[in-house]
Amino acid sequence: MPHPVVVPAGPRTGSLRIVHLGLGAFHRAHQAVYLERYRQRSGDTSWGICSANLRSSIALVDGLREAGHRYHVAQFTDSETVTLREIGVIEEALFTGKDRLTGRDGQGRWGRDLEALLARLAAPETRIVTLTVTEKGYFLNPASGMLLADDPMIAADIAAPEAPRTAPGILVAALARRRARGIAPFTVLSCDNMPDNGRCARHAVVQLAERQDATLAGWIEREGAFPSSMVDGIVPAMTEADFARLSALGIDDPNAVVAEAYLQWVVEDDFPLGRPDWTADGVVMVADVAPFEAMKLRLLNASHSLLAYLGAPEGIETVYEAVSRDDLRTLLRHYMLEEAAPTLVMPEGTDLETYAESLLARFANDSLRHRLHQIAMDGSQKLPQRWLIGTSARREKGWGSPCIALGLAGWIRYTAGRDTRGNTYVVDDPLAARFADLHARHGQAPEALVSAFLAMDDVVPSALAADADFAEAVLAAYRRLTEQGLDAALAHLT
Ligand code: CS2
């Protein structure tokens, strides 16, 4: 039966003061929803979004164009309660990744809409550039924060700064144009799941600019604003079942997104060129986002990763299925309340126990099919901030971290690419080749395998890796998990 739809505030305005890099499901169901709410409430349509996909989704970009840049978001509280919205704030969609459909060599060409994007970024009306390019899209070493100058993508941007492929490269090229024309830099607002994500964005951009032009780098460092922000909202990849479910509600939209109803956005208030006055729409403006980010990464995202690496190899498919198990729910409670809690200074007014319980309730949302393999992606980029900062803090106090030790054992097992029934799966991670090599070399020797993983100093802080007690705990957990199975490993822990 058709379900009522909240429709966009008004017609397209062409006033695109926000440019987004990383047009994907999360952006469509989070930042765009906040701006849509803002436009509807305030009637101010001067803030619209030009959104660019830099990597893989040419079909999404073209699909949005065909649909007149309108799409739907279905926000589910549970399988019974849904709000359907049509979103109209993304008024332009661009694609700068590799277009596999063209090019005589069949390899595709880069940068179809790159010039349009750079022109848009360099235009004086562009005030804010938001980013959801994932952790690896910053091209920083997760442990040291240094630019990965030898990465082939970054090397290509250094060699050809006017034809950039990466987000930092695109930002540097656009800022160079602005500087040359005497236009102040836009504010760069990172919306990726990293502590100090604004500082990460600044580092990536300034370090890349230094490779090209020290004066430009100095100007960006001096004049640029890079506030940090914490974003929250669970947006699983769409499945056929999701499209069918929406169809039953009267929505046949290939660009639709299913998400949970919960949304949070906490932003540092540093916007020299202005911003939408969006606090009445739920955006929380603060001076320092760090406590919010640490809370979310070490409670929500860390729990997600625990479920992913322990659950996926057991054939558990989704977060919902995982938290339906008593022992995994107990693990998460134990981890959040006993292990993570003492490492956190919670934001004022937020109670840790209430927050932890609300996370378990969100994970138990039966209307979302949030696949554990989706969360397991890019562990090398995610684990430092989700698990290892807190674990290092505990180590400094002489405390162990049994839940994270088991999590790491699960991660090492996961990266073998084979589940407990012998089925293989793709390990999607920038370090996947290194993982495969370690498993090939040490797969039969748990001790050597665990120490080789802990020795990856771009993932595991060296002080933690050098702690014999911690290494011993990970090894014991790995043995228990692989020899006795998950049930026994969890029973031992809790
Ligand atoms: C998840 C996040 O895929 C993942 O790693 O942990 O995408 C998570 O769903 C969001 O950060 C929730 O805000």
Short mmCIF file of C-alpha atoms and ligand atoms in Angstrom, two decimals:
data_model
loop_
_atom_site.label_atom_id
_atom_site.label_comp_id
_atom_site.label_asym_id
_atom_site.label_seq_id
_atom_site.Cartn_x
_atom_site.Cartn_y
_atom_site.Cartn_z
CA MET A 1 0.00 0.00 0.00
CA PRO A 2 1.40 3.46 -0.84
CA HIS A 3 2.81 5.15 2.22
CA PRO A 4 2.86 8.96 2.66
CA VAL A 5 6.06 10.67 1.52
CA VAL A 6 7.59 13.85 2.93
CA VAL A 7 8.35 15.85 -0.21
CA PRO A 8 11.20 18.32 -0.89
CA ALA A 9 11.00 21.93 0.17
CA GLY A 10 10.73 23.40 -3.28
CA PRO A 11 12.10 23.42 -6.82
CA ARG A 12 15.79 23.35 -7.66
CA THR A 13 17.48 26.60 -6.81
CA GLY A 14 20.88 26.27 -8.46
CA SER A 15 22.47 27.84 -5.40
CA LEU A 16 24.99 25.12 -4.68
CA ARG A 17 27.02 26.41 -1.78
CA ILE A 18 27.98 22.94 -0.61
CA VAL A 19 30.06 20.52 -2.64
CA HIS A 20 30.26 16.96 -1.40
CA LEU A 21 32.99 14.46 -2.23
CA GLY A 22 31.90 10.85 -1.76
CA LEU A 23 28.39 10.55 -3.16
CA GLY A 24 27.22 7.22 -1.75
CA ALA A 25 24.45 5.81 0.40
CA PHE A 26 25.62 7.37 3.66
CA HIS A 27 25.74 10.90 2.26
CA ARG A 28 22.30 10.52 0.71
CA ALA A 29 20.79 9.30 3.99
CA HIS A 30 22.65 11.63 6.38
CA GLN A 31 24.01 15.05 5.33
CA ALA A 32 21.40 15.40 2.57
CA VAL A 33 18.57 14.56 5.00
CA TYR A 34 19.76 17.20 7.47
CA LEU A 35 19.87 19.82 4.71
CA GLU A 36 16.46 18.78 3.42
CA ARG A 37 15.04 19.20 6.93
CA TYR A 38 16.73 22.61 7.13
CA ARG A 39 15.28 23.76 3.80
CA GLN A 40 11.81 22.56 4.74
CA ARG A 41 11.80 24.22 8.13
CA SER A 42 13.50 27.50 7.26
CA GLY A 43 12.35 27.98 3.68
CA ASP A 44 15.93 29.05 2.91
CA THR A 45 16.82 27.31 -0.34
CA SER A 46 20.13 29.08 -0.86
CA TRP A 47 22.03 26.02 0.37
CA GLY A 48 22.05 23.20 -2.16
CA ILE A 49 24.55 20.40 -2.79
CA CYS A 50 26.67 19.43 -5.77
CA SER A 51 27.69 15.86 -4.96
CA ALA A 52 30.52 13.99 -6.63
CA ASN A 53 31.40 10.33 -6.69
CA LEU A 54 35.16 9.88 -7.05
CA ARG A 55 35.49 6.14 -7.36
CA SER A 56 33.00 3.61 -8.53
CA SER A 57 29.40 4.65 -8.81
CA ILE A 58 28.92 6.06 -12.28
CA ALA A 59 25.57 4.25 -12.40
CA LEU A 60 24.40 6.07 -9.28
CA VAL A 61 25.45 9.46 -10.68
CA ASP A 62 23.75 8.84 -14.00
CA GLY A 63 20.71 7.35 -12.28
CA LEU A 64 20.30 10.47 -10.15
CA ARG A 65 20.61 12.70 -13.21
CA GLU A 66 17.95 10.68 -15.00
CA ALA A 67 15.67 11.01 -11.98
CA GLY A 68 16.00 14.81 -11.96
CA HIS A 69 18.26 14.51 -8.89
CA ARG A 70 15.39 13.30 -6.74
CA TYR A 71 15.57 10.10 -4.67
CA HIS A 72 13.97 8.54 -1.60
CA VAL A 73 15.21 7.73 1.87
CA ALA A 74 13.28 5.24 3.98
CA GLN A 75 14.06 5.69 7.67
CA PHE A 76 13.03 2.63 9.65
CA THR A 77 12.61 2.68 13.43
CA ASP A 78 11.62 -1.00 13.23
CA SER A 79 9.94 -3.12 10.61
CA GLU A 80 6.58 -1.48 11.38
CA THR A 81 7.57 2.18 11.57
CA VAL A 82 9.01 4.06 8.64
CA THR A 83 9.31 7.64 7.46
CA LEU A 84 9.63 8.04 3.70
CA ARG A 85 11.27 11.17 2.37
CA GLU A 86 11.92 12.39 -1.10
CA ILE A 87 15.15 14.38 -1.15
CA GLY A 88 15.78 17.30 -3.47
CA VAL A 89 18.84 19.06 -2.02
CA ILE A 90 21.40 17.28 -4.19
CA GLU A 91 20.91 19.38 -7.29
CA GLU A 92 23.93 18.25 -9.25
CA ALA A 93 25.69 14.86 -9.41
CA LEU A 94 29.17 14.42 -10.88
CA PHE A 95 31.47 11.49 -11.52
CA THR A 96 35.26 11.75 -11.56
CA GLY A 97 36.28 8.12 -11.12
CA LYS A 98 37.28 5.66 -13.78
CA ASP A 99 34.66 5.23 -16.46
CA ARG A 100 35.07 1.58 -17.40
CA LEU A 101 32.65 1.82 -20.27
CA THR A 102 34.81 4.04 -22.39
CA GLY A 103 38.37 4.07 -23.67
CA ARG A 104 39.79 2.04 -26.48
CA ASP A 105 41.94 -0.10 -24.22
CA GLY A 106 38.85 -1.21 -22.33
CA GLN A 107 40.42 0.07 -19.14
CA GLY A 108 38.23 3.13 -18.90
CA ARG A 109 39.16 6.78 -18.55
CA TRP A 110 39.42 8.91 -15.46
CA GLY A 111 37.68 12.10 -14.61
CA ARG A 112 34.60 12.44 -16.82
CA ASP A 113 33.21 15.39 -14.83
CA LEU A 114 36.46 16.49 -13.21
CA GLU A 115 36.55 19.90 -14.87
CA ALA A 116 32.96 20.59 -13.83
CA LEU A 117 33.80 19.60 -10.27
CA LEU A 118 36.96 21.73 -10.10
CA ALA A 119 35.07 24.69 -11.55
CA ARG A 120 32.33 24.23 -8.98
CA LEU A 121 34.86 23.98 -6.13
CA ALA A 122 36.72 27.06 -7.33
CA ALA A 123 33.56 29.16 -7.65
CA PRO A 124 33.18 31.93 -5.06
CA GLU A 125 29.68 30.71 -4.08
CA THR A 126 31.08 27.39 -2.81
CA ARG A 127 31.33 27.78 0.95
CA ILE A 128 31.63 24.27 2.34
CA VAL A 129 33.06 21.00 1.04
CA THR A 130 31.83 17.96 2.95
CA LEU A 131 33.65 14.63 2.71
CA THR A 132 32.64 10.98 3.06
CA VAL A 133 35.52 9.30 1.30
CA THR A 134 36.11 6.59 3.96
CA GLU A 135 39.23 6.25 6.08
CA LYS A 136 41.42 5.12 3.20
CA GLY A 137 40.34 8.06 1.05
CA TYR A 138 42.63 10.38 3.05
CA PHE A 139 45.73 8.39 2.04
CA LEU A 140 47.28 8.74 5.48
CA ASN A 141 49.21 6.08 7.32
CA PRO A 142 46.66 5.15 10.05
CA ALA A 143 49.36 4.88 12.72
CA SER A 144 51.60 7.88 11.90
CA GLY A 145 49.17 10.21 10.10
CA MET A 146 51.75 10.79 7.34
CA LEU A 147 50.64 11.11 3.72
CA LEU A 148 51.11 7.87 1.74
CA ALA A 149 53.21 9.64 -0.88
CA ASP A 150 54.18 6.35 -2.55
CA ASP A 151 50.61 5.18 -3.01
CA PRO A 152 50.06 4.97 -6.79
CA MET A 153 46.97 7.20 -6.63
CA ILE A 154 48.75 9.91 -4.64
CA ALA A 155 51.87 9.55 -6.79
CA ALA A 156 49.66 10.13 -9.86
CA ASP A 157 48.23 13.30 -8.24
CA ILE A 158 51.73 14.55 -7.45
CA ALA A 159 52.80 13.89 -11.05
CA ALA A 160 49.70 15.50 -12.59
CA PRO A 161 48.21 18.00 -10.08
CA GLU A 162 45.79 19.42 -12.64
CA ALA A 163 44.20 15.99 -13.23
CA PRO A 164 43.71 14.73 -9.67
CA ARG A 165 42.04 11.44 -8.80
CA THR A 166 42.02 11.45 -5.01
CA ALA A 167 39.98 13.62 -2.65
CA PRO A 168 43.08 15.37 -1.26
CA GLY A 169 44.31 15.93 -4.83
CA ILE A 170 40.98 17.42 -5.92
CA LEU A 171 40.89 19.72 -2.88
CA VAL A 172 44.46 20.91 -3.50
CA ALA A 173 43.78 21.59 -7.20
CA ALA A 174 40.61 23.52 -6.35
CA LEU A 175 42.27 25.51 -3.57
CA ALA A 176 45.12 26.42 -5.94
CA ARG A 177 42.56 27.87 -8.36
CA ARG A 178 40.87 29.81 -5.58
CA ARG A 179 44.16 31.22 -4.35
CA ALA A 180 45.14 32.26 -7.88
CA ARG A 181 41.82 34.13 -8.20
CA GLY A 182 41.98 35.75 -4.79
CA ILE A 183 39.05 33.72 -3.39
CA ALA A 184 39.18 32.56 0.23
CA PRO A 185 39.35 28.80 0.83
CA PHE A 186 36.12 26.88 1.39
CA THR A 187 35.61 25.15 4.72
CA VAL A 188 36.44 21.43 4.52
CA LEU A 189 34.07 19.41 6.71
CA SER A 190 35.09 15.78 7.12
CA CYS A 191 32.27 13.34 7.87
CA ASP A 192 34.36 10.17 8.06
CA ASN A 193 34.69 7.87 11.06
CA MET A 194 38.07 8.97 12.38
CA PRO A 195 39.13 10.82 15.51
CA ASP A 196 40.06 14.41 14.63
CA ASN A 197 38.79 13.87 11.12
CA GLY A 198 39.19 17.58 10.40
CA ARG A 199 42.83 17.41 11.37
CA CYS A 200 43.24 14.33 9.12
CA ALA A 201 41.71 16.24 6.21
CA ARG A 202 43.99 19.21 6.88
CA HIS A 203 47.07 16.96 7.09
CA ALA A 204 46.27 15.15 3.87
CA VAL A 205 45.61 18.37 1.95
CA VAL A 206 48.53 20.36 3.33
CA GLN A 207 51.02 17.50 2.98
CA LEU A 208 49.97 16.94 -0.62
CA ALA A 209 50.09 20.67 -1.39
CA GLU A 210 53.64 20.81 0.03
CA ARG A 211 54.70 18.36 -2.67
CA GLN A 212 53.49 20.81 -5.29
CA ASP A 213 53.88 24.34 -4.01
CA ALA A 214 55.09 25.34 -0.54
CA THR A 215 53.40 28.77 -0.77
CA LEU A 216 50.06 27.16 -1.55
CA ALA A 217 50.52 24.75 1.36
CA GLY A 218 51.29 27.67 3.70
CA TRP A 219 48.19 29.55 2.50
CA ILE A 220 45.95 26.52 3.09
CA GLU A 221 47.50 25.93 6.50
CA ARG A 222 46.96 29.58 7.47
CA GLU A 223 43.63 30.42 5.87
CA GLY A 224 41.86 27.05 5.66
CA ALA A 225 39.21 25.86 8.11
CA PHE A 226 38.94 22.10 8.69
CA PRO A 227 36.40 21.53 11.48
CA SER A 228 35.93 17.98 12.73
CA SER A 229 32.55 16.32 12.91
CA MET A 230 31.00 13.16 14.29
CA VAL A 231 28.39 11.55 12.07
CA ASP A 232 26.09 8.73 13.07
CA GLY A 233 23.39 6.88 11.20
CA ILE A 234 23.32 3.23 10.15
CA VAL A 235 22.94 2.93 6.37
CA PRO A 236 23.40 -0.63 5.12
CA ALA A 237 24.10 -1.35 1.46
CA MET A 238 20.83 -1.85 -0.42
CA THR A 239 19.65 -5.40 -1.15
CA GLU A 240 17.04 -6.74 -3.58
CA ALA A 241 14.82 -7.36 -0.56
CA ASP A 242 15.07 -3.66 0.38
CA PHE A 243 13.97 -2.57 -3.08
CA ALA A 244 11.05 -5.03 -2.93
CA ARG A 245 10.07 -3.72 0.51
CA LEU A 246 10.05 -0.14 -0.79
CA SER A 247 8.09 -1.17 -3.83
CA ALA A 248 5.41 -2.53 -1.52
CA LEU A 249 5.26 0.94 0.08
CA GLY A 250 4.76 2.53 -3.34
CA ILE A 251 8.39 3.56 -3.95
CA ASP A 252 10.03 2.26 -7.11
CA ASP A 253 13.28 4.15 -7.10
CA PRO A 254 16.63 2.60 -8.08
CA ASN A 255 18.43 5.39 -6.16
CA ALA A 256 16.53 4.89 -2.91
CA VAL A 257 18.32 4.24 0.37
CA VAL A 258 17.13 2.37 3.45
CA ALA A 259 18.46 3.58 6.79
CA GLU A 260 17.63 3.59 10.45
CA ALA A 261 15.55 6.50 11.75
CA TYR A 262 18.28 7.55 14.21
CA LEU A 263 20.64 10.32 13.06
CA GLN A 264 23.30 12.34 14.83
CA TRP A 265 25.68 15.03 13.54
CA VAL A 266 27.98 16.92 15.91
CA VAL A 267 30.06 19.59 14.21
CA GLU A 268 32.82 21.97 15.31
CA ASP A 269 31.66 25.50 14.67
CA ASP A 270 34.38 26.88 12.39
CA PHE A 271 32.86 28.11 9.12
CA PRO A 272 34.51 31.39 8.06
CA LEU A 273 32.38 31.59 4.88
CA GLY A 274 29.12 30.80 6.69
CA ARG A 275 26.92 27.74 7.07
CA PRO A 276 23.23 26.85 7.17
CA ASP A 277 21.63 27.74 10.49
CA TRP A 278 20.76 24.11 11.05
CA THR A 279 20.80 23.61 14.82
CA ALA A 280 17.00 23.56 14.93
CA ASP A 281 17.19 20.62 12.51
CA GLY A 282 19.26 18.52 14.85
CA VAL A 283 22.83 19.41 13.93
CA VAL A 284 24.71 19.96 17.20
CA MET A 285 27.36 22.69 16.97
CA VAL A 286 30.20 22.42 19.50
CA ALA A 287 33.67 23.83 20.14
CA ASP A 288 35.30 20.39 20.41
CA VAL A 289 33.94 17.24 18.85
CA ALA A 290 36.61 14.91 20.31
CA PRO A 291 34.54 13.40 23.18
CA PHE A 292 31.62 12.66 20.81
CA GLU A 293 33.90 11.06 18.25
CA ALA A 294 35.75 8.91 20.80
CA MET A 295 32.45 7.77 22.31
CA LYS A 296 31.01 6.80 18.97
CA LEU A 297 34.13 5.12 17.60
CA ARG A 298 34.96 3.13 20.73
CA LEU A 299 31.39 2.12 21.57
CA LEU A 300 29.34 1.93 18.37
CA ASN A 301 31.95 1.28 15.69
CA ALA A 302 34.17 -0.87 17.92
CA SER A 303 31.15 -3.05 18.75
CA HIS A 304 30.27 -3.31 15.07
CA SER A 305 33.79 -4.51 14.30
CA LEU A 306 33.69 -7.06 17.13
CA LEU A 307 30.48 -8.52 15.69
CA ALA A 308 31.87 -8.45 12.16
CA TYR A 309 35.14 -10.29 12.78
CA LEU A 310 33.75 -12.77 15.28
CA GLY A 311 30.44 -13.32 13.51
CA ALA A 312 31.11 -13.32 9.78
CA PRO A 313 33.43 -16.36 9.78
CA GLU A 314 30.69 -18.27 11.64
CA GLY A 315 28.24 -17.60 8.83
CA ILE A 316 26.29 -15.01 10.84
CA GLU A 317 25.09 -12.58 8.20
CA THR A 318 23.83 -9.40 9.78
CA VAL A 319 24.20 -7.21 12.87
CA TYR A 320 20.61 -8.03 13.77
CA GLU A 321 21.30 -11.78 13.66
CA ALA A 322 24.48 -11.33 15.68
CA VAL A 323 22.88 -9.37 18.52
CA SER A 324 20.04 -11.85 18.63
CA ARG A 325 22.59 -14.18 20.26
CA ASP A 326 22.80 -13.80 24.04
CA ASP A 327 26.52 -14.46 24.15
CA LEU A 328 27.38 -11.78 21.58
CA ARG A 329 25.11 -9.26 23.29
CA THR A 330 26.81 -10.09 26.58
CA LEU A 331 30.20 -9.61 24.92
CA LEU A 332 29.21 -6.14 23.68
CA ARG A 333 27.86 -5.10 27.09
CA HIS A 334 30.98 -6.37 28.77
CA TYR A 335 33.22 -4.65 26.24
CA MET A 336 31.40 -1.29 26.40
CA LEU A 337 30.82 -1.11 30.15
CA GLU A 338 33.97 -2.75 31.47
CA GLU A 339 36.63 -2.36 28.81
CA ALA A 340 35.88 0.81 26.86
CA ALA A 341 34.17 2.86 29.59
CA PRO A 342 37.30 3.64 31.66
CA THR A 343 39.06 4.96 28.52
CA LEU A 344 36.34 7.49 27.71
CA VAL A 345 35.45 10.95 28.90
CA MET A 346 31.82 11.10 27.83
CA PRO A 347 30.36 14.31 26.37
CA GLU A 348 28.62 16.39 28.99
CA GLY A 349 25.08 15.20 29.54
CA THR A 350 25.55 11.77 27.95
CA ASP A 351 25.37 8.78 30.24
CA LEU A 352 27.52 5.86 29.08
CA GLU A 353 25.21 3.09 30.20
CA THR A 354 22.19 4.68 28.54
CA TYR A 355 24.18 5.24 25.36
CA ALA A 356 25.41 1.62 25.36
CA GLU A 357 21.87 0.29 25.81
CA SER A 358 20.60 2.54 23.02
CA LEU A 359 23.27 1.09 20.73
CA LEU A 360 22.16 -2.46 21.49
CA ALA A 361 18.57 -1.43 20.73
CA ARG A 362 19.68 0.15 17.41
CA PHE A 363 21.63 -2.99 16.48
CA ALA A 364 18.49 -5.02 17.18
CA ASN A 365 16.49 -3.04 14.58
CA ASP A 366 14.90 -5.89 12.64
CA SER A 367 14.23 -3.75 9.60
CA LEU A 368 17.90 -3.40 8.63
CA ARG A 369 19.99 -6.01 6.86
CA HIS A 370 23.38 -4.62 7.84
CA ARG A 371 25.80 -7.24 6.60
CA LEU A 372 28.78 -8.11 8.78
CA HIS A 373 30.99 -8.44 5.70
CA GLN A 374 30.20 -4.80 4.84
CA ILE A 375 31.42 -3.70 8.27
CA ALA A 376 34.46 -5.99 8.05
CA MET A 377 35.73 -4.07 5.04
CA ASP A 378 38.94 -2.02 5.50
CA GLY A 379 39.74 -3.30 8.99
CA SER A 380 43.34 -2.11 8.70
CA GLN A 381 42.02 1.44 8.42
CA LYS A 382 39.33 1.14 11.07
CA LEU A 383 40.82 -0.85 13.94
CA PRO A 384 43.39 1.70 15.15
CA GLN A 385 40.72 4.22 16.17
CA ARG A 386 37.98 1.74 17.07
CA TRP A 387 39.95 -0.72 19.19
CA LEU A 388 43.59 0.13 19.59
CA ILE A 389 43.60 3.66 21.00
CA GLY A 390 41.49 2.48 23.95
CA THR A 391 43.51 -0.71 24.31
CA SER A 392 46.76 1.31 24.41
CA ALA A 393 45.28 3.59 27.07
CA ARG A 394 44.38 0.55 29.19
CA ARG A 395 47.83 -0.94 28.69
CA GLU A 396 49.44 2.24 30.01
CA LYS A 397 47.49 1.70 33.21
CA GLY A 398 48.59 -1.94 33.34
CA TRP A 399 45.12 -3.28 32.43
CA GLY A 400 44.44 -6.04 29.93
CA SER A 401 41.80 -5.87 27.17
CA PRO A 402 40.37 -9.38 26.85
CA CYS A 403 37.47 -8.42 24.55
CA ILE A 404 39.74 -6.63 22.10
CA ALA A 405 42.29 -9.46 22.30
CA LEU A 406 39.50 -11.81 21.21
CA GLY A 407 38.43 -9.29 18.57
CA LEU A 408 41.94 -9.18 17.15
CA ALA A 409 42.03 -12.97 17.10
CA GLY A 410 38.75 -12.83 15.16
CA TRP A 411 40.16 -10.24 12.76
CA ILE A 412 43.25 -12.37 12.07
CA ARG A 413 41.01 -15.37 11.45
CA TYR A 414 38.69 -13.27 9.25
CA THR A 415 41.55 -12.08 7.03
CA ALA A 416 42.22 -15.69 5.98
CA GLY A 417 39.18 -15.28 3.71
CA ARG A 418 37.60 -18.63 4.66
CA ASP A 419 34.71 -19.23 7.04
CA THR A 420 34.35 -22.11 9.48
CA ARG A 421 32.42 -24.12 6.88
CA GLY A 422 35.23 -23.78 4.36
CA ASN A 423 33.47 -21.20 2.15
CA THR A 424 35.75 -18.49 0.82
CA TYR A 425 34.99 -14.75 0.68
CA VAL A 426 36.80 -11.66 -0.52
CA VAL A 427 38.82 -9.77 2.09
CA ASP A 428 38.25 -6.16 1.06
CA ASP A 429 41.10 -4.11 2.52
CA PRO A 430 43.97 -2.02 1.16
CA LEU A 431 46.32 -4.47 2.95
CA ALA A 432 44.56 -7.62 1.68
CA ALA A 433 47.64 -8.81 -0.27
CA ARG A 434 49.79 -8.54 2.86
CA PHE A 435 47.23 -10.49 4.88
CA ALA A 436 47.12 -13.23 2.24
CA ASP A 437 50.89 -13.45 2.29
CA LEU A 438 51.01 -13.76 6.10
CA HIS A 439 48.38 -16.50 6.05
CA ALA A 440 50.23 -18.34 3.28
CA ARG A 441 53.47 -18.19 5.24
CA HIS A 442 52.26 -18.77 8.79
CA GLY A 443 48.79 -20.25 8.40
CA GLN A 444 49.84 -23.45 10.18
CA ALA A 445 51.78 -21.71 12.96
CA PRO A 446 49.47 -19.64 15.19
CA GLU A 447 52.27 -18.08 17.20
CA ALA A 448 54.12 -16.82 14.13
CA LEU A 449 50.87 -15.71 12.50
CA VAL A 450 49.68 -13.67 15.49
CA SER A 451 53.05 -12.01 15.97
CA ALA A 452 53.28 -11.18 12.26
CA PHE A 453 49.86 -9.46 12.41
CA LEU A 454 50.71 -7.58 15.59
CA ALA A 455 53.97 -6.46 13.97
CA MET A 456 52.12 -4.48 11.26
CA ASP A 457 53.13 -1.11 12.61
CA ASP A 458 50.85 0.83 10.26
CA VAL A 459 47.93 -0.81 12.09
CA VAL A 460 49.05 -1.78 15.60
CA PRO A 461 50.87 0.84 17.73
CA SER A 462 54.37 -0.49 18.40
CA ALA A 463 54.15 -0.16 22.20
CA LEU A 464 51.07 -2.37 22.18
CA ALA A 465 52.65 -4.90 19.82
CA ALA A 466 55.72 -5.07 22.07
CA ASP A 467 53.65 -5.89 25.16
CA ALA A 468 54.24 -9.59 25.80
CA ASP A 469 51.13 -10.02 27.95
CA PHE A 470 48.92 -8.53 25.28
CA ALA A 471 50.48 -10.65 22.52
CA GLU A 472 50.00 -13.70 24.73
CA ALA A 473 46.31 -12.83 25.26
CA VAL A 474 45.71 -12.46 21.52
CA LEU A 475 47.47 -15.75 20.83
CA ALA A 476 45.49 -17.60 23.52
CA ALA A 477 42.25 -16.14 22.12
CA TYR A 478 43.25 -17.10 18.59
CA ARG A 479 43.98 -20.68 19.66
CA ARG A 480 40.72 -20.95 21.54
CA LEU A 481 38.73 -19.49 18.66
CA THR A 482 40.28 -21.68 15.97
CA GLU A 483 40.56 -24.87 18.03
CA GLN A 484 37.42 -24.76 20.19
CA GLY A 485 35.17 -22.34 18.29
CA LEU A 486 33.39 -19.08 19.00
CA ASP A 487 31.02 -20.39 21.68
CA ALA A 488 33.91 -21.62 23.80
CA ALA A 489 35.92 -18.44 23.26
CA LEU A 490 32.97 -16.29 24.34
CA ALA A 491 32.16 -18.53 27.30
CA HIS A 492 35.75 -18.31 28.47
CA LEU A 493 35.67 -14.53 28.27
CA THR A 494 32.40 -13.72 29.93
C1 CS2 B 1 30.11 0.66 10.38
C2 CS2 B 1 29.72 2.11 10.18
O1 CS2 B 1 30.73 -0.15 8.25
C3 CS2 B 1 31.13 0.18 9.37
O2 CS2 B 1 32.31 0.08 9.66
O3 CS2 B 1 30.62 0.50 11.67
O4 CS2 B 1 29.45 2.39 8.85
C4 CS2 B 1 28.51 2.48 11.06
O5 CS2 B 1 27.35 1.84 10.62
C5 CS2 B 1 28.27 3.98 11.07
O6 CS2 B 1 29.45 4.63 11.46
C6 CS2 B 1 27.12 4.33 11.99
O7 CS2 B 1 27.07 5.68 12.20
#
